[in-house]
């Protein structure tokens, strides 16, 4: 009789634990979100989450992967600058930053460590969109809010914050189609292999080129969104496969243009990102043939991800997938002091603000922060 009673208690306890795990995630509710202008749903069928409210201040971590390019460095600096703003800092007990490089298991291990350490929310720029299934499950069961941004996660059990990366590739593809009217040879400088951003942008470019009815010969090289890597890859491509009729680069675009100049390659239409140096080149050499579409997503989307995590912890309604606007400037509309800054570093990404979220940074705020783990 005693054995039966004890067994029943154990079974009941196990059932309660399993039930708690099953409901540890958010409640699915109707929209709109708490700040609809900032937390805009990705699509008409995007679900809205409402997590149980937690009392602050909160412990939030940033688990970054790849770090060795300007965008990622500026992203880390922007995250720290945002966390240091007085209205944000008062809501944070701790803000921790870790970058683990291109090692996917190391990034997953870092997230697991944050879960085990009792962090309330983790924001992540994921090295791979599909490799995080077990750790996503662990976060959900532990009641830890997981927010992915930029390189997002292929899941409905975490919040994703991003711009339309495929749409960005489509924009660059359309720029080439309209400015290289007869088709031709294109150099495509890609990002970091295996990431969702690189894949989505690449697919967007090629879908537009393929649908144009023109003949394209595309040379692909890997630039890792980094000026130095992209410059060398471009120089090698020009030497072996050039000249090109058009270029598109996912990042490292200042280095790509510099490689063209060094090789005395004619300036051609270019669809690229939002680096200050790239836009300087676009403005200076437009009359020489460097007709640019400069569009992308500022590193400040990390601040939107942190803002989303805090809103969710406070029990506010947020979309499962948040869509952010692109920053776009195209020839002939490059204006000094607005679209590029002649006196600022070439490596600074312009358009690093999201006014609908109340997020706007000066270069001084960002550059005053370090890129190191803390």
JSON list of C-alpha atoms in Angstrom, two decimals, residues 122-311:
[
{"chain": "A", "resi": 122, "resn": "UNK", "atom": "CA", "xyz": [19.44, 35.37, -24.56]},
{"chain": "A", "resi": 123, "resn": "UNK", "atom": "CA", "xyz": [19.80, 37.19, -27.88]},
{"chain": "A", "resi": 124, "resn": "UNK", "atom": "CA", "xyz": [21.72, 35.32, -30.56]},
{"chain": "A", "resi": 125, "resn": "UNK", "atom": "CA", "xyz": [23.18, 35.94, -34.01]},
{"chain": "A", "resi": 126, "resn": "UNK", "atom": "CA", "xyz": [23.16, 32.32, -35.10]},
{"chain": "A", "resi": 127, "resn": "UNK", "atom": "CA", "xyz": [25.94, 30.70, -37.11]},
{"chain": "A", "resi": 128, "resn": "UNK", "atom": "CA", "xyz": [23.50, 28.17, -38.55]},
{"chain": "A", "resi": 129, "resn": "UNK", "atom": "CA", "xyz": [19.69, 28.45, -38.74]},
{"chain": "A", "resi": 130, "resn": "UNK", "atom": "CA", "xyz": [18.92, 24.75, -38.25]},
{"chain": "A", "resi": 131, "resn": "UNK", "atom": "CA", "xyz": [21.50, 23.41, -35.76]},
{"chain": "A", "resi": 132, "resn": "UNK", "atom": "CA", "xyz": [20.01, 24.83, -32.57]},
{"chain": "A", "resi": 133, "resn": "UNK", "atom": "CA", "xyz": [16.97, 22.57, -32.06]},
{"chain": "A", "resi": 134, "resn": "UNK", "atom": "CA", "xyz": [17.98, 21.00, -28.71]},
{"chain": "A", "resi": 135, "resn": "UNK", "atom": "CA", "xyz": [19.10, 24.27, -27.13]},
{"chain": "A", "resi": 136, "resn": "UNK", "atom": "CA", "xyz": [15.92, 26.02, -28.31]},
{"chain": "A", "resi": 137, "resn": "UNK", "atom": "CA", "xyz": [13.96, 23.28, -26.54]},
{"chain": "A", "resi": 138, "resn": "UNK", "atom": "CA", "xyz": [16.07, 23.69, -23.38]},
{"chain": "A", "resi": 139, "resn": "UNK", "atom": "CA", "xyz": [15.49, 27.44, -23.34]},
{"chain": "A", "resi": 140, "resn": "UNK", "atom": "CA", "xyz": [11.74, 27.01, -23.74]},
{"chain": "A", "resi": 141, "resn": "UNK", "atom": "CA", "xyz": [11.54, 24.43, -20.96]},
{"chain": "A", "resi": 142, "resn": "UNK", "atom": "CA", "xyz": [13.61, 26.64, -18.66]},
{"chain": "A", "resi": 143, "resn": "UNK", "atom": "CA", "xyz": [11.44, 29.68, -19.34]},
{"chain": "A", "resi": 144, "resn": "UNK", "atom": "CA", "xyz": [14.37, 31.55, -20.92]},
{"chain": "A", "resi": 145, "resn": "UNK", "atom": "CA", "xyz": [13.35, 33.89, -23.73]},
{"chain": "A", "resi": 146, "resn": "UNK", "atom": "CA", "xyz": [15.44, 33.35, -26.86]},
{"chain": "A", "resi": 147, "resn": "UNK", "atom": "CA", "xyz": [15.59, 36.16, -29.45]},
{"chain": "A", "resi": 148, "resn": "UNK", "atom": "CA", "xyz": [17.50, 35.60, -32.69]},
{"chain": "A", "resi": 149, "resn": "UNK", "atom": "CA", "xyz": [18.42, 38.49, -34.99]},
{"chain": "A", "resi": 150, "resn": "UNK", "atom": "CA", "xyz": [20.22, 39.01, -38.31]},
{"chain": "A", "resi": 151, "resn": "UNK", "atom": "CA", "xyz": [21.13, 35.33, -38.81]},
{"chain": "A", "resi": 152, "resn": "UNK", "atom": "CA", "xyz": [17.93, 33.89, -37.40]},
{"chain": "A", "resi": 153, "resn": "UNK", "atom": "CA", "xyz": [16.74, 30.47, -36.24]},
{"chain": "A", "resi": 154, "resn": "UNK", "atom": "CA", "xyz": [14.52, 28.11, -38.20]},
{"chain": "A", "resi": 155, "resn": "UNK", "atom": "CA", "xyz": [11.94, 27.70, -35.44]},
{"chain": "A", "resi": 156, "resn": "UNK", "atom": "CA", "xyz": [8.59, 28.93, -34.14]},
{"chain": "A", "resi": 157, "resn": "UNK", "atom": "CA", "xyz": [9.74, 28.45, -30.53]},
{"chain": "A", "resi": 158, "resn": "UNK", "atom": "CA", "xyz": [11.95, 31.54, -30.42]},
{"chain": "A", "resi": 159, "resn": "UNK", "atom": "CA", "xyz": [11.51, 35.17, -31.44]},
{"chain": "A", "resi": 160, "resn": "UNK", "atom": "CA", "xyz": [13.20, 36.23, -34.69]},
{"chain": "A", "resi": 161, "resn": "UNK", "atom": "CA", "xyz": [14.12, 39.86, -35.46]},
{"chain": "A", "resi": 162, "resn": "UNK", "atom": "CA", "xyz": [15.36, 40.63, -38.97]},
{"chain": "A", "resi": 163, "resn": "UNK", "atom": "CA", "xyz": [15.05, 42.57, -42.18]},
{"chain": "A", "resi": 164, "resn": "UNK", "atom": "CA", "xyz": [13.98, 40.87, -45.39]},
{"chain": "A", "resi": 165, "resn": "UNK", "atom": "CA", "xyz": [17.40, 39.47, -46.31]},
{"chain": "A", "resi": 166, "resn": "UNK", "atom": "CA", "xyz": [16.12, 37.74, -49.44]},
{"chain": "A", "resi": 167, "resn": "UNK", "atom": "CA", "xyz": [14.38, 40.98, -50.41]},
{"chain": "A", "resi": 168, "resn": "UNK", "atom": "CA", "xyz": [17.73, 42.75, -50.06]},
{"chain": "A", "resi": 169, "resn": "UNK", "atom": "CA", "xyz": [19.28, 40.29, -52.51]},
{"chain": "A", "resi": 170, "resn": "UNK", "atom": "CA", "xyz": [16.34, 40.87, -54.85]},
{"chain": "A", "resi": 171, "resn": "UNK", "atom": "CA", "xyz": [16.91, 44.62, -54.66]},
{"chain": "A", "resi": 172, "resn": "UNK", "atom": "CA", "xyz": [20.56, 44.21, -55.66]},
{"chain": "A", "resi": 173, "resn": "UNK", "atom": "CA", "xyz": [19.57, 41.82, -58.44]},
{"chain": "A", "resi": 174, "resn": "UNK", "atom": "CA", "xyz": [17.05, 44.34, -59.81]},
{"chain": "A", "resi": 175, "resn": "UNK", "atom": "CA", "xyz": [19.72, 47.05, -59.72]},
{"chain": "A", "resi": 176, "resn": "UNK", "atom": "CA", "xyz": [22.01, 44.93, -61.90]},
{"chain": "A", "resi": 177, "resn": "UNK", "atom": "CA", "xyz": [19.21, 43.99, -64.28]},
{"chain": "A", "resi": 178, "resn": "UNK", "atom": "CA", "xyz": [18.26, 47.63, -64.79]},
{"chain": "A", "resi": 179, "resn": "UNK", "atom": "CA", "xyz": [21.83, 48.94, -65.09]},
{"chain": "A", "resi": 180, "resn": "UNK", "atom": "CA", "xyz": [23.38, 46.12, -67.12]},
{"chain": "A", "resi": 181, "resn": "UNK", "atom": "CA", "xyz": [20.69, 46.08, -69.82]},
{"chain": "A", "resi": 182, "resn": "UNK", "atom": "CA", "xyz": [22.13, 43.30, -71.98]},
{"chain": "A", "resi": 183, "resn": "UNK", "atom": "CA", "xyz": [23.17, 40.92, -69.24]},
{"chain": "A", "resi": 184, "resn": "UNK", "atom": "CA", "xyz": [26.80, 39.91, -68.88]},
{"chain": "A", "resi": 185, "resn": "UNK", "atom": "CA", "xyz": [29.47, 38.92, -66.39]},
{"chain": "A", "resi": 186, "resn": "UNK", "atom": "CA", "xyz": [28.74, 39.59, -62.72]},
{"chain": "A", "resi": 187, "resn": "UNK", "atom": "CA", "xyz": [30.98, 39.24, -59.68]},
{"chain": "A", "resi": 188, "resn": "UNK", "atom": "CA", "xyz": [29.07, 38.15, -56.58]},
{"chain": "A", "resi": 189, "resn": "UNK", "atom": "CA", "xyz": [30.99, 38.58, -53.32]},
{"chain": "A", "resi": 190, "resn": "UNK", "atom": "CA", "xyz": [29.22, 36.45, -50.71]},
{"chain": "A", "resi": 191, "resn": "UNK", "atom": "CA", "xyz": [29.25, 36.52, -46.90]},
{"chain": "A", "resi": 192, "resn": "UNK", "atom": "CA", "xyz": [29.87, 33.81, -44.33]},
{"chain": "A", "resi": 193, "resn": "UNK", "atom": "CA", "xyz": [29.00, 30.35, -45.66]},
{"chain": "A", "resi": 194, "resn": "UNK", "atom": "CA", "xyz": [26.19, 28.49, -43.92]},
{"chain": "A", "resi": 195, "resn": "UNK", "atom": "CA", "xyz": [24.50, 31.52, -42.40]},
{"chain": "A", "resi": 196, "resn": "UNK", "atom": "CA", "xyz": [20.87, 32.35, -43.19]},
{"chain": "A", "resi": 197, "resn": "UNK", "atom": "CA", "xyz": [21.81, 35.89, -44.28]},
{"chain": "A", "resi": 198, "resn": "UNK", "atom": "CA", "xyz": [24.29, 34.70, -46.90]},
{"chain": "A", "resi": 199, "resn": "UNK", "atom": "CA", "xyz": [21.90, 32.06, -48.23]},
{"chain": "A", "resi": 200, "resn": "UNK", "atom": "CA", "xyz": [18.86, 34.36, -48.36]},
{"chain": "A", "resi": 201, "resn": "UNK", "atom": "CA", "xyz": [20.70, 37.23, -50.06]},
{"chain": "A", "resi": 202, "resn": "UNK", "atom": "CA", "xyz": [22.30, 34.87, -52.59]},
{"chain": "A", "resi": 203, "resn": "UNK", "atom": "CA", "xyz": [18.94, 33.29, -53.42]},
{"chain": "A", "resi": 204, "resn": "UNK", "atom": "CA", "xyz": [17.31, 36.69, -53.85]},
{"chain": "A", "resi": 205, "resn": "UNK", "atom": "CA", "xyz": [19.98, 37.88, -56.27]},
{"chain": "A", "resi": 206, "resn": "UNK", "atom": "CA", "xyz": [19.83, 34.76, -58.41]},
{"chain": "A", "resi": 207, "resn": "UNK", "atom": "CA", "xyz": [16.05, 34.53, -58.56]},
{"chain": "A", "resi": 208, "resn": "UNK", "atom": "CA", "xyz": [15.92, 38.03, -60.02]},
{"chain": "A", "resi": 209, "resn": "UNK", "atom": "CA", "xyz": [18.77, 37.43, -62.46]},
{"chain": "A", "resi": 210, "resn": "UNK", "atom": "CA", "xyz": [17.27, 34.11, -63.59]},
{"chain": "A", "resi": 211, "resn": "UNK", "atom": "CA", "xyz": [13.83, 35.66, -64.09]},
{"chain": "A", "resi": 212, "resn": "UNK", "atom": "CA", "xyz": [15.18, 38.57, -66.16]},
{"chain": "A", "resi": 213, "resn": "UNK", "atom": "CA", "xyz": [15.46, 36.57, -69.38]},
{"chain": "A", "resi": 214, "resn": "UNK", "atom": "CA", "xyz": [19.00, 37.88, -69.85]},
{"chain": "A", "resi": 215, "resn": "UNK", "atom": "CA", "xyz": [22.15, 35.81, -69.97]},
{"chain": "A", "resi": 216, "resn": "UNK", "atom": "CA", "xyz": [24.34, 36.09, -66.89]},
{"chain": "A", "resi": 217, "resn": "UNK", "atom": "CA", "xyz": [27.72, 34.61, -66.12]},
{"chain": "A", "resi": 218, "resn": "UNK", "atom": "CA", "xyz": [28.17, 34.90, -62.35]},
{"chain": "A", "resi": 219, "resn": "UNK", "atom": "CA", "xyz": [31.50, 34.41, -60.59]},
{"chain": "A", "resi": 220, "resn": "UNK", "atom": "CA", "xyz": [31.03, 33.75, -56.87]},
{"chain": "A", "resi": 221, "resn": "UNK", "atom": "CA", "xyz": [33.71, 34.40, -54.24]},
{"chain": "A", "resi": 222, "resn": "UNK", "atom": "CA", "xyz": [33.59, 34.45, -50.44]},
{"chain": "A", "resi": 223, "resn": "UNK", "atom": "CA", "xyz": [34.25, 37.80, -48.79]},
{"chain": "A", "resi": 224, "resn": "UNK", "atom": "CA", "xyz": [32.93, 37.07, -45.28]},
{"chain": "A", "resi": 225, "resn": "UNK", "atom": "CA", "xyz": [31.42, 40.60, -45.10]},
{"chain": "A", "resi": 226, "resn": "UNK", "atom": "CA", "xyz": [34.94, 41.86, -44.38]},
{"chain": "A", "resi": 227, "resn": "UNK", "atom": "CA", "xyz": [36.88, 44.54, -46.27]},
{"chain": "A", "resi": 228, "resn": "UNK", "atom": "CA", "xyz": [40.23, 42.76, -46.25]},
{"chain": "A", "resi": 229, "resn": "UNK", "atom": "CA", "xyz": [38.89, 39.32, -47.17]},
{"chain": "A", "resi": 230, "resn": "UNK", "atom": "CA", "xyz": [36.55, 40.76, -49.82]},
{"chain": "A", "resi": 231, "resn": "UNK", "atom": "CA", "xyz": [39.31, 42.93, -51.31]},
{"chain": "A", "resi": 232, "resn": "UNK", "atom": "CA", "xyz": [41.63, 39.96, -51.80]},
{"chain": "A", "resi": 233, "resn": "UNK", "atom": "CA", "xyz": [38.83, 37.75, -53.15]},
{"chain": "A", "resi": 234, "resn": "UNK", "atom": "CA", "xyz": [37.86, 40.48, -55.62]},
{"chain": "A", "resi": 235, "resn": "UNK", "atom": "CA", "xyz": [41.45, 41.06, -56.73]},
{"chain": "A", "resi": 236, "resn": "UNK", "atom": "CA", "xyz": [41.86, 37.34, -57.39]},
{"chain": "A", "resi": 237, "resn": "UNK", "atom": "CA", "xyz": [38.54, 37.18, -59.27]},
{"chain": "A", "resi": 238, "resn": "UNK", "atom": "CA", "xyz": [39.45, 40.16, -61.46]},
{"chain": "A", "resi": 239, "resn": "UNK", "atom": "CA", "xyz": [42.79, 38.56, -62.29]},
{"chain": "A", "resi": 240, "resn": "UNK", "atom": "CA", "xyz": [41.31, 35.17, -63.20]},
{"chain": "A", "resi": 241, "resn": "UNK", "atom": "CA", "xyz": [37.76, 35.88, -64.42]},
{"chain": "A", "resi": 242, "resn": "UNK", "atom": "CA", "xyz": [37.47, 39.62, -65.08]},
{"chain": "A", "resi": 243, "resn": "UNK", "atom": "CA", "xyz": [36.59, 42.09, -66.32]},
{"chain": "A", "resi": 244, "resn": "UNK", "atom": "CA", "xyz": [33.02, 42.24, -65.01]},
{"chain": "A", "resi": 245, "resn": "UNK", "atom": "CA", "xyz": [29.96, 44.16, -66.20]},
{"chain": "A", "resi": 246, "resn": "UNK", "atom": "CA", "xyz": [28.44, 44.46, -62.73]},
{"chain": "A", "resi": 247, "resn": "UNK", "atom": "CA", "xyz": [29.22, 43.62, -59.11]},
{"chain": "A", "resi": 248, "resn": "UNK", "atom": "CA", "xyz": [27.16, 42.79, -56.04]},
{"chain": "A", "resi": 249, "resn": "UNK", "atom": "CA", "xyz": [28.65, 42.45, -52.57]},
{"chain": "A", "resi": 250, "resn": "UNK", "atom": "CA", "xyz": [27.05, 41.43, -49.30]},
{"chain": "A", "resi": 251, "resn": "UNK", "atom": "CA", "xyz": [29.61, 43.37, -47.28]},
{"chain": "A", "resi": 252, "resn": "UNK", "atom": "CA", "xyz": [33.25, 44.37, -47.36]},
{"chain": "A", "resi": 253, "resn": "UNK", "atom": "CA", "xyz": [32.23, 46.64, -50.23]},
{"chain": "A", "resi": 254, "resn": "UNK", "atom": "CA", "xyz": [34.81, 49.32, -49.51]},
{"chain": "A", "resi": 255, "resn": "UNK", "atom": "CA", "xyz": [37.47, 46.65, -50.03]},
{"chain": "A", "resi": 256, "resn": "UNK", "atom": "CA", "xyz": [35.79, 45.46, -53.22]},
{"chain": "A", "resi": 257, "resn": "UNK", "atom": "CA", "xyz": [35.90, 48.94, -54.77]},
{"chain": "A", "resi": 258, "resn": "UNK", "atom": "CA", "xyz": [39.51, 49.38, -53.63]},
{"chain": "A", "resi": 259, "resn": "UNK", "atom": "CA", "xyz": [40.40, 46.14, -55.44]},
{"chain": "A", "resi": 260, "resn": "UNK", "atom": "CA", "xyz": [38.79, 47.52, -58.60]},
{"chain": "A", "resi": 261, "resn": "UNK", "atom": "CA", "xyz": [40.84, 50.71, -58.30]},
{"chain": "A", "resi": 262, "resn": "UNK", "atom": "CA", "xyz": [44.08, 48.82, -57.65]},
{"chain": "A", "resi": 263, "resn": "UNK", "atom": "CA", "xyz": [43.48, 46.56, -60.67]},
{"chain": "A", "resi": 264, "resn": "UNK", "atom": "CA", "xyz": [42.42, 49.51, -62.84]},
{"chain": "A", "resi": 265, "resn": "UNK", "atom": "CA", "xyz": [39.14, 47.70, -63.45]},
{"chain": "A", "resi": 266, "resn": "UNK", "atom": "CA", "xyz": [36.50, 49.99, -65.00]},
{"chain": "A", "resi": 267, "resn": "UNK", "atom": "CA", "xyz": [33.85, 51.20, -62.59]},
{"chain": "A", "resi": 268, "resn": "UNK", "atom": "CA", "xyz": [30.60, 49.29, -63.11]},
{"chain": "A", "resi": 269, "resn": "UNK", "atom": "CA", "xyz": [27.10, 49.19, -61.54]},
{"chain": "A", "resi": 270, "resn": "UNK", "atom": "CA", "xyz": [27.31, 47.85, -57.98]},
{"chain": "A", "resi": 271, "resn": "UNK", "atom": "CA", "xyz": [24.67, 46.60, -55.54]},
{"chain": "A", "resi": 272, "resn": "UNK", "atom": "CA", "xyz": [26.12, 46.64, -52.04]},
{"chain": "A", "resi": 273, "resn": "UNK", "atom": "CA", "xyz": [25.76, 47.22, -48.32]},
{"chain": "A", "resi": 274, "resn": "UNK", "atom": "CA", "xyz": [25.79, 50.42, -46.24]},
{"chain": "A", "resi": 275, "resn": "UNK", "atom": "CA", "xyz": [29.43, 50.93, -45.25]},
{"chain": "A", "resi": 276, "resn": "UNK", "atom": "CA", "xyz": [30.45, 54.57, -45.01]},
{"chain": "A", "resi": 277, "resn": "UNK", "atom": "CA", "xyz": [33.56, 53.96, -47.14]},
{"chain": "A", "resi": 278, "resn": "UNK", "atom": "CA", "xyz": [31.54, 52.28, -49.88]},
{"chain": "A", "resi": 279, "resn": "UNK", "atom": "CA", "xyz": [29.11, 55.18, -49.99]},
{"chain": "A", "resi": 280, "resn": "UNK", "atom": "CA", "xyz": [32.03, 57.63, -50.15]},
{"chain": "A", "resi": 281, "resn": "UNK", "atom": "CA", "xyz": [33.30, 55.77, -53.22]},
{"chain": "A", "resi": 282, "resn": "UNK", "atom": "CA", "xyz": [29.80, 55.70, -54.75]},
{"chain": "A", "resi": 283, "resn": "UNK", "atom": "CA", "xyz": [29.44, 59.47, -54.41]},
{"chain": "A", "resi": 284, "resn": "UNK", "atom": "CA", "xyz": [32.97, 60.22, -55.62]},
{"chain": "A", "resi": 285, "resn": "UNK", "atom": "CA", "xyz": [32.92, 57.94, -58.69]},
{"chain": "A", "resi": 286, "resn": "UNK", "atom": "CA", "xyz": [29.29, 58.00, -59.86]},
{"chain": "A", "resi": 287, "resn": "UNK", "atom": "CA", "xyz": [30.26, 60.04, -62.92]},
{"chain": "A", "resi": 288, "resn": "UNK", "atom": "CA", "xyz": [32.93, 57.43, -63.72]},
{"chain": "A", "resi": 289, "resn": "UNK", "atom": "CA", "xyz": [30.44, 54.54, -63.88]},
{"chain": "A", "resi": 290, "resn": "UNK", "atom": "CA", "xyz": [30.19, 53.41, -60.25]},
{"chain": "A", "resi": 291, "resn": "UNK", "atom": "CA", "xyz": [26.38, 53.50, -60.12]},
{"chain": "A", "resi": 292, "resn": "UNK", "atom": "CA", "xyz": [25.46, 52.17, -56.69]},
{"chain": "A", "resi": 293, "resn": "UNK", "atom": "CA", "xyz": [22.54, 50.78, -54.80]},
{"chain": "A", "resi": 294, "resn": "UNK", "atom": "CA", "xyz": [23.57, 50.84, -51.14]},
{"chain": "A", "resi": 295, "resn": "UNK", "atom": "CA", "xyz": [21.12, 49.02, -48.90]},
{"chain": "A", "resi": 296, "resn": "UNK", "atom": "CA", "xyz": [21.19, 46.86, -45.84]},
{"chain": "A", "resi": 297, "resn": "UNK", "atom": "CA", "xyz": [20.51, 46.47, -42.20]},
{"chain": "A", "resi": 298, "resn": "UNK", "atom": "CA", "xyz": [22.36, 48.42, -39.58]},
{"chain": "A", "resi": 299, "resn": "UNK", "atom": "CA", "xyz": [24.04, 46.60, -36.69]},
{"chain": "A", "resi": 300, "resn": "UNK", "atom": "CA", "xyz": [21.52, 48.39, -34.45]},
{"chain": "A", "resi": 301, "resn": "UNK", "atom": "CA", "xyz": [19.09, 45.57, -35.06]},
{"chain": "A", "resi": 302, "resn": "UNK", "atom": "CA", "xyz": [20.82, 43.98, -32.05]},
{"chain": "A", "resi": 303, "resn": "UNK", "atom": "CA", "xyz": [19.35, 46.82, -29.99]},
{"chain": "A", "resi": 304, "resn": "UNK", "atom": "CA", "xyz": [15.89, 45.99, -31.33]},
{"chain": "A", "resi": 305, "resn": "UNK", "atom": "CA", "xyz": [16.49, 42.36, -30.32]},
{"chain": "A", "resi": 306, "resn": "UNK", "atom": "CA", "xyz": [17.41, 43.41, -26.77]},
{"chain": "A", "resi": 307, "resn": "UNK", "atom": "CA", "xyz": [14.41, 45.76, -26.64]},
{"chain": "A", "resi": 308, "resn": "UNK", "atom": "CA", "xyz": [12.19, 42.87, -27.79]},
{"chain": "A", "resi": 309, "resn": "UNK", "atom": "CA", "xyz": [13.60, 40.58, -25.10]},
{"chain": "A", "resi": 310, "resn": "UNK", "atom": "CA", "xyz": [12.91, 43.16, -22.39]},
{"chain": "A", "resi": 311, "resn": "UNK", "atom": "CA", "xyz": [9.37, 43.76, -23.68]}
]
